[in-house]
mmCIF file of C-alpha atoms in Angstrom:
data_model
loop_
_atom_site.group_PDB
_atom_site.id
_atom_site.type_symbol
_atom_site.label_atom_id
_atom_site.label_comp_id
_atom_site.label_asym_id
_atom_site.label_seq_id
_atom_site.Cartn_x
_atom_site.Cartn_y
_atom_site.Cartn_z
ATOM 1 C CA UNK A 5 99.970 115.672 119.723
ATOM 2 C CA UNK A 6 103.243 114.203 118.813
ATOM 3 C CA UNK A 7 103.957 111.734 115.919
ATOM 4 C CA UNK A 8 107.421 109.403 115.360
ATOM 5 C CA UNK A 9 108.167 109.227 111.657
ATOM 6 C CA UNK A 10 110.449 105.988 111.099
ATOM 7 C CA UNK A 11 112.772 107.941 108.280
ATOM 8 C CA UNK A 12 115.596 105.662 108.940
ATOM 9 C CA UNK A 13 115.515 103.130 106.786
ATOM 10 C CA UNK A 14 118.112 102.016 104.382
ATOM 11 C CA UNK A 15 115.516 101.602 101.457
ATOM 12 C CA UNK A 16 117.102 98.313 100.130
ATOM 13 C CA UNK A 17 114.149 97.584 97.311
ATOM 14 C CA UNK A 18 113.878 101.154 96.238
ATOM 15 C CA UNK A 19 117.677 101.008 94.685
ATOM 16 C CA UNK A 20 118.759 102.610 92.887
ATOM 17 C CA UNK A 21 117.090 105.446 94.008
ATOM 18 C CA UNK A 22 118.283 104.542 97.595
ATOM 19 C CA UNK A 23 121.858 104.921 96.438
ATOM 20 C CA UNK A 24 122.070 108.809 96.219
ATOM 21 C CA UNK A 25 118.983 109.631 98.735
ATOM 22 C CA UNK A 26 117.445 108.440 101.730
ATOM 23 C CA UNK A 27 114.098 106.448 101.083
ATOM 24 C CA UNK A 28 112.350 109.477 103.226
ATOM 25 C CA UNK A 29 112.632 111.577 100.348
ATOM 26 C CA UNK A 30 111.721 109.683 97.227
ATOM 27 C CA UNK A 31 108.954 111.365 95.713
ATOM 28 C CA UNK A 32 105.820 109.832 95.223
ATOM 29 C CA UNK A 33 103.273 112.095 93.127
ATOM 30 C CA UNK A 34 106.112 114.605 92.834
ATOM 31 C CA UNK A 35 106.414 115.106 96.763
ATOM 32 C CA UNK A 36 109.202 112.826 99.247
ATOM 33 C CA UNK A 37 107.199 110.261 101.260
ATOM 34 C CA UNK A 38 108.532 112.270 104.239
ATOM 35 C CA UNK A 39 106.380 115.174 103.287
ATOM 36 C CA UNK A 40 103.612 112.576 102.594
ATOM 37 C CA UNK A 41 103.463 111.591 106.192
ATOM 38 C CA UNK A 42 103.907 114.700 107.338
ATOM 39 C CA UNK A 43 101.720 116.563 106.245
ATOM 40 C CA UNK A 44 99.095 113.602 107.023
ATOM 41 C CA UNK A 45 100.219 113.786 110.809
ATOM 42 C CA UNK A 46 99.934 117.338 110.819
ATOM 43 C CA UNK A 47 96.511 117.440 109.216
ATOM 44 C CA UNK A 48 95.264 115.037 111.783
ATOM 45 C CA UNK A 49 96.314 117.258 115.000
ATOM 46 C CA UNK A 50 99.766 115.260 115.470
ATOM 47 C CA UNK A 51 101.589 118.857 115.186
ATOM 48 C CA UNK A 52 105.083 118.065 116.714
ATOM 49 C CA UNK A 53 107.396 115.719 114.840
ATOM 50 C CA UNK A 54 110.165 113.854 115.972
ATOM 51 C CA UNK A 55 111.548 111.788 112.556
ATOM 52 C CA UNK A 56 114.533 109.575 112.937
ATOM 53 C CA UNK A 57 117.904 109.333 110.701
ATOM 54 C CA UNK A 58 120.578 106.926 109.813
ATOM 55 C CA UNK A 59 120.557 106.224 105.891
ATOM 56 C CA UNK A 60 122.233 109.908 104.248
ATOM 57 C CA UNK A 61 120.941 111.833 107.334
ATOM 58 C CA UNK A 62 121.842 115.127 106.503
ATOM 59 C CA UNK A 63 120.034 115.180 103.618
ATOM 60 C CA UNK A 64 116.958 114.756 105.252
ATOM 61 C CA UNK A 65 118.048 117.179 108.404
ATOM 62 C CA UNK A 66 118.478 119.783 104.988
ATOM 63 C CA UNK A 67 114.909 118.897 104.224
ATOM 64 C CA UNK A 68 113.766 119.373 107.708
ATOM 65 C CA UNK A 69 115.211 122.691 108.231
ATOM 66 C CA UNK A 70 113.463 124.320 104.899
ATOM 67 C CA UNK A 71 110.288 122.503 105.212
ATOM 68 C CA UNK A 72 109.218 121.577 108.601
ATOM 69 C CA UNK A 73 112.058 123.232 110.966
ATOM 70 C CA UNK A 74 110.129 122.815 114.156
ATOM 71 C CA UNK A 75 110.261 118.820 113.658
ATOM 72 C CA UNK A 76 112.595 117.013 115.930
ATOM 73 C CA UNK A 77 115.755 114.705 114.836
ATOM 74 C CA UNK A 78 116.451 111.510 116.582
ATOM 75 C CA UNK A 79 119.703 110.788 115.580
ATOM 76 C CA UNK A 80 120.769 107.276 114.575
ATOM 77 C CA UNK A 81 123.347 108.191 112.348
ATOM 78 C CA UNK A 82 126.178 105.864 114.216
ATOM 79 C CA UNK A 83 124.001 102.857 114.214
ATOM 80 C CA UNK A 84 120.421 101.775 112.943
ATOM 81 C CA UNK A 85 118.574 100.775 116.053
ATOM 82 C CA UNK A 86 115.560 98.872 114.102
ATOM 83 C CA UNK A 87 111.971 100.613 114.702
ATOM 84 C CA UNK A 88 111.917 99.100 118.732
ATOM 85 C CA UNK A 89 115.452 100.471 119.405
ATOM 86 C CA UNK A 90 114.622 103.187 117.303
ATOM 87 C CA UNK A 91 111.602 104.286 120.147
ATOM 88 C CA UNK A 92 113.915 103.684 122.982
ATOM 89 C CA UNK A 93 116.409 105.777 121.452
ATOM 90 C CA UNK A 94 114.143 108.597 121.123
ATOM 91 C CA UNK A 95 112.588 108.603 124.920
ATOM 92 C CA UNK A 96 114.081 111.915 125.487
ATOM 93 C CA UNK A 97 112.191 113.412 122.400
ATOM 94 C CA UNK A 98 109.118 111.470 123.096
ATOM 95 C CA UNK A 99 108.254 110.492 126.955
ATOM 96 C CA UNK A 100 105.635 112.780 129.160
ATOM 97 C CA UNK A 101 103.567 113.486 125.813
ATOM 98 C CA UNK A 102 100.929 110.407 127.003
ATOM 99 C CA UNK A 103 100.287 108.600 123.725
ATOM 100 C CA UNK A 104 102.166 109.062 120.824
ATOM 101 C CA UNK A 105 101.324 107.933 116.922
ATOM 102 C CA UNK A 106 104.509 105.684 115.093
ATOM 103 C CA UNK A 107 104.244 106.004 111.439
ATOM 104 C CA UNK A 108 106.166 104.005 108.831
ATOM 105 C CA UNK A 109 107.744 106.493 105.837
ATOM 106 C CA UNK A 110 106.774 104.577 103.192
ATOM 107 C CA UNK A 111 103.127 103.989 104.338
ATOM 108 C CA UNK A 112 100.592 105.988 102.618
ATOM 109 C CA UNK A 113 97.111 105.210 103.626
ATOM 110 C CA UNK A 114 93.330 106.893 103.919
ATOM 111 C CA UNK A 115 93.150 105.817 107.550
ATOM 112 C CA UNK A 116 91.952 108.370 110.015
ATOM 113 C CA UNK A 117 94.747 108.637 112.554
ATOM 114 C CA UNK A 118 92.435 110.785 114.610
ATOM 115 C CA UNK A 119 89.549 108.437 115.241
ATOM 116 C CA UNK A 120 92.827 105.596 115.173
ATOM 117 C CA UNK A 121 94.087 107.514 118.317
ATOM 118 C CA UNK A 122 90.613 107.953 119.913
ATOM 119 C CA UNK A 123 89.232 104.411 119.848
ATOM 120 C CA UNK A 124 92.804 103.357 121.213
ATOM 121 C CA UNK A 125 91.934 101.931 124.713
ATOM 122 C CA UNK A 126 93.495 103.799 127.800
ATOM 123 C CA UNK A 127 95.032 101.163 129.056
ATOM 124 C CA UNK A 128 96.977 99.547 126.144
ATOM 125 C CA UNK A 129 101.056 99.846 125.931
ATOM 126 C CA UNK A 130 100.484 100.329 122.127
ATOM 127 C CA UNK A 131 97.691 99.825 120.006
ATOM 128 C CA UNK A 132 98.422 98.539 116.192
ATOM 129 C CA UNK A 133 96.399 99.770 113.286
ATOM 130 C CA UNK A 134 95.700 95.979 111.231
ATOM 131 C CA UNK A 135 93.566 95.158 108.796
ATOM 132 C CA UNK A 136 92.043 92.358 106.760
ATOM 133 C CA UNK A 137 94.730 92.155 103.672
ATOM 134 C CA UNK A 138 96.433 89.099 101.947
ATOM 135 C CA UNK A 139 100.184 89.071 103.395
ATOM 136 C CA UNK A 140 102.328 85.721 104.600
ATOM 137 C CA UNK A 141 102.565 87.396 108.133
ATOM 138 C CA UNK A 142 100.029 87.667 110.567
ATOM 139 C CA UNK A 143 99.391 88.970 114.267
ATOM 140 C CA UNK A 144 96.818 87.323 115.928
ATOM 141 C CA UNK A 145 94.241 88.839 118.393
ATOM 142 C CA UNK A 146 91.991 87.442 120.267
ATOM 143 C CA UNK A 147 88.006 88.660 120.616
ATOM 144 C CA UNK A 148 88.821 91.535 122.414
ATOM 145 C CA UNK A 149 91.100 92.520 119.467
ATOM 146 C CA UNK A 150 94.331 91.811 122.018
ATOM 147 C CA UNK A 151 97.637 90.803 121.035
ATOM 148 C CA UNK A 152 98.437 87.042 121.408
ATOM 149 C CA UNK A 153 100.778 85.899 118.715
ATOM 150 C CA UNK A 154 102.269 86.387 115.430
ATOM 151 C CA UNK A 155 102.721 83.805 112.080
ATOM 152 C CA UNK A 156 104.502 83.423 108.849
ATOM 153 C CA UNK A 157 102.026 81.386 106.777
ATOM 154 C CA UNK A 158 104.412 80.662 104.168
ATOM 155 C CA UNK A 159 106.655 78.709 106.694
ATOM 156 C CA UNK A 160 104.327 77.977 109.518
ATOM 157 C CA UNK A 161 106.057 79.698 111.779
ATOM 158 C CA UNK A 162 103.972 80.498 115.221
ATOM 159 C CA UNK A 163 105.658 82.850 117.803
ATOM 160 C CA UNK A 164 103.390 83.817 120.802
ATOM 161 C CA UNK A 165 104.045 84.049 124.952
ATOM 162 C CA UNK A 166 101.226 81.898 125.582
ATOM 163 C CA UNK A 167 102.734 78.609 124.337
ATOM 164 C CA UNK A 168 101.489 76.751 121.575
ATOM 165 C CA UNK A 169 98.600 78.558 119.832
ATOM 166 C CA UNK A 170 95.879 77.250 117.745
ATOM 167 C CA UNK A 171 96.037 79.950 114.492
ATOM 168 C CA UNK A 172 92.764 78.998 113.643
ATOM 169 C CA UNK A 173 91.100 80.252 116.971
ATOM 170 C CA UNK A 174 92.251 84.018 116.533
ATOM 171 C CA UNK A 175 91.978 86.888 113.809
ATOM 172 C CA UNK A 176 94.815 87.075 111.736
ATOM 173 C CA UNK A 177 95.062 90.749 110.479
ATOM 174 C CA UNK A 178 98.290 92.418 108.612
ATOM 175 C CA UNK A 179 99.706 95.314 110.441
ATOM 176 C CA UNK A 180 99.779 98.649 108.687
ATOM 177 C CA UNK A 181 103.171 100.069 110.261
ATOM 178 C CA UNK A 182 101.437 102.652 112.263
ATOM 179 C CA UNK A 183 100.792 102.590 116.073
ATOM 180 C CA UNK A 184 99.369 104.374 118.860
ATOM 181 C CA UNK A 185 102.013 104.039 121.573
ATOM 182 C CA UNK A 186 101.795 104.908 125.788
ATOM 183 C CA UNK A 187 104.643 106.709 126.866
ATOM 184 C CA UNK A 188 104.724 103.564 129.612
ATOM 185 C CA UNK A 189 106.912 101.492 127.264
ATOM 186 C CA UNK A 190 109.736 102.948 128.262
ATOM 187 C CA UNK A 191 110.154 101.075 131.636
ATOM 188 C CA UNK A 192 108.579 97.805 129.884
ATOM 189 C CA UNK A 193 111.157 98.178 127.179
ATOM 190 C CA UNK A 194 113.980 98.442 129.247
ATOM 191 C CA UNK A 195 112.913 95.279 130.777
ATOM 192 C CA UNK A 196 112.020 93.006 128.501
ATOM 193 C CA UNK A 197 114.716 93.745 126.206
ATOM 194 C CA UNK A 198 117.579 93.509 128.829
ATOM 195 C CA UNK A 199 120.115 95.868 127.839
ATOM 196 C CA UNK A 200 119.156 95.294 124.008
ATOM 197 C CA UNK A 201 119.391 98.595 122.096
ATOM 198 C CA UNK A 202 118.949 96.869 118.617
ATOM 199 C CA UNK A 203 115.266 95.296 118.104
ATOM 200 C CA UNK A 204 112.237 95.134 116.015
ATOM 201 C CA UNK A 205 109.711 96.184 118.341
ATOM 202 C CA UNK A 206 107.226 93.576 117.021
ATOM 203 C CA UNK A 207 109.952 91.264 119.056
ATOM 204 C CA UNK A 208 108.780 93.483 122.428
ATOM 205 C CA UNK A 209 104.870 93.324 121.507
ATOM 206 C CA UNK A 210 105.553 89.692 121.615
ATOM 207 C CA UNK A 211 107.401 89.436 124.533
ATOM 208 C CA UNK A 212 105.018 91.942 126.761
ATOM 209 C CA UNK A 213 101.617 91.223 124.995
ATOM 210 C CA UNK A 214 100.888 88.280 127.296
ATOM 211 C CA UNK A 215 101.209 90.475 130.323
ATOM 212 C CA UNK A 216 100.718 94.345 129.318
ATOM 213 C CA UNK A 217 97.807 94.437 126.954
ATOM 214 C CA UNK A 218 98.774 95.380 123.026
ATOM 215 C CA UNK A 219 95.108 96.112 121.282
ATOM 216 C CA UNK A 220 94.479 96.196 117.822
ATOM 217 C CA UNK A 221 92.877 98.841 115.629
ATOM 218 C CA UNK A 222 90.720 97.025 113.162
ATOM 219 C CA UNK A 223 91.313 99.531 109.798
ATOM 220 C CA UNK A 224 89.497 97.244 107.078
ATOM 221 C CA UNK A 225 88.150 99.102 104.743
ATOM 222 C CA UNK A 226 91.140 101.641 104.374
ATOM 223 C CA UNK A 227 93.211 101.789 101.676
ATOM 224 C CA UNK A 228 97.284 101.195 102.373
ATOM 225 C CA UNK A 229 99.813 101.048 100.437
ATOM 226 C CA UNK A 230 103.759 100.053 101.516
ATOM 227 C CA UNK A 231 106.067 101.751 98.791
ATOM 228 C CA UNK A 232 108.864 100.470 100.138
ATOM 229 C CA UNK A 233 107.936 96.903 99.585
ATOM 230 C CA UNK A 234 106.583 97.393 96.144
ATOM 231 C CA UNK A 235 109.240 96.142 93.136
ATOM 232 C CA UNK A 236 107.989 98.566 90.832
ATOM 233 C CA UNK A 237 107.543 102.286 91.918
ATOM 234 C CA UNK A 238 105.215 103.249 89.225
ATOM 235 C CA UNK A 239 103.108 100.843 90.253
ATOM 236 C CA UNK A 240 102.933 101.884 94.069
ATOM 237 C CA UNK A 241 102.707 105.181 92.896
ATOM 238 C CA UNK A 242 99.228 104.748 91.071
ATOM 239 C CA UNK A 243 97.977 103.276 93.646
ATOM 240 C CA UNK A 244 99.159 105.978 95.966
ATOM 241 C CA UNK A 245 97.305 108.308 94.037
ATOM 242 C CA UNK A 246 94.287 106.408 94.308
ATOM 243 C CA UNK A 247 94.651 106.942 98.118
ATOM 244 C CA UNK A 248 95.771 110.929 97.765
ATOM 245 C CA UNK A 249 92.495 111.445 95.759
ATOM 246 C CA UNK A 250 90.417 109.937 98.165
ATOM 247 C CA UNK A 251 91.968 111.881 100.841
ATOM 248 C CA UNK A 252 91.829 115.058 99.669
ATOM 249 C CA UNK A 253 88.148 114.287 99.038
ATOM 250 C CA UNK A 254 87.186 113.599 102.203
ATOM 251 C CA UNK A 255 85.851 110.312 101.005
ATOM 252 C CA UNK A 256 87.643 108.439 104.010
ATOM 253 C CA UNK A 257 85.660 104.803 105.976
#
């Protein structure tokens, strides 16, 4: 199975560390973030790795050549394409595998990726790992766990291809940065984004979810830390260490 690791980000919240290295190589618990994610993917059966690069790309290439020489690089050195553009740009490396897992490099979680992939509906263009946790931006799902929209609770903004939504009628779940995507996504991306090369993948999901199923996988109960959003790397590292101990002991939800 194939896994695509988003490793191209600038890592602005992790400065000054990312002034001299890519976010993907920032060490957490004595190991670069990229290695944490790559090792999890491999352990869960996603042994064909694709990694996108932009910020300090040669450092990532050198790291991969030593530790993961079989990984393939999707080069965004000239222009950062955001998450949706990154998937479309990597089409030659991803198409033909049926479904592929996408994982942010700065996410450490104990979600069972194997169970997640096995639970994804066959007809879904994408399945998003989500959970009940406190944030300000939520995805909205109907009773069948099909995506219908997005909301920002701080501003009251709601986005949906279905017109005005009564947010209270839908499940509000937070996205984990982990999703399983069908390779049928590529022609849909080209059509929906109308020639755009640089776009967030959530914009794409919200454009197509009325006519094409985008599913949610409720991973509530799993533990997750978004290292790239922490103001204190020390706090993130402590939480990540607890998650990693859970994984190594086999005590996952």
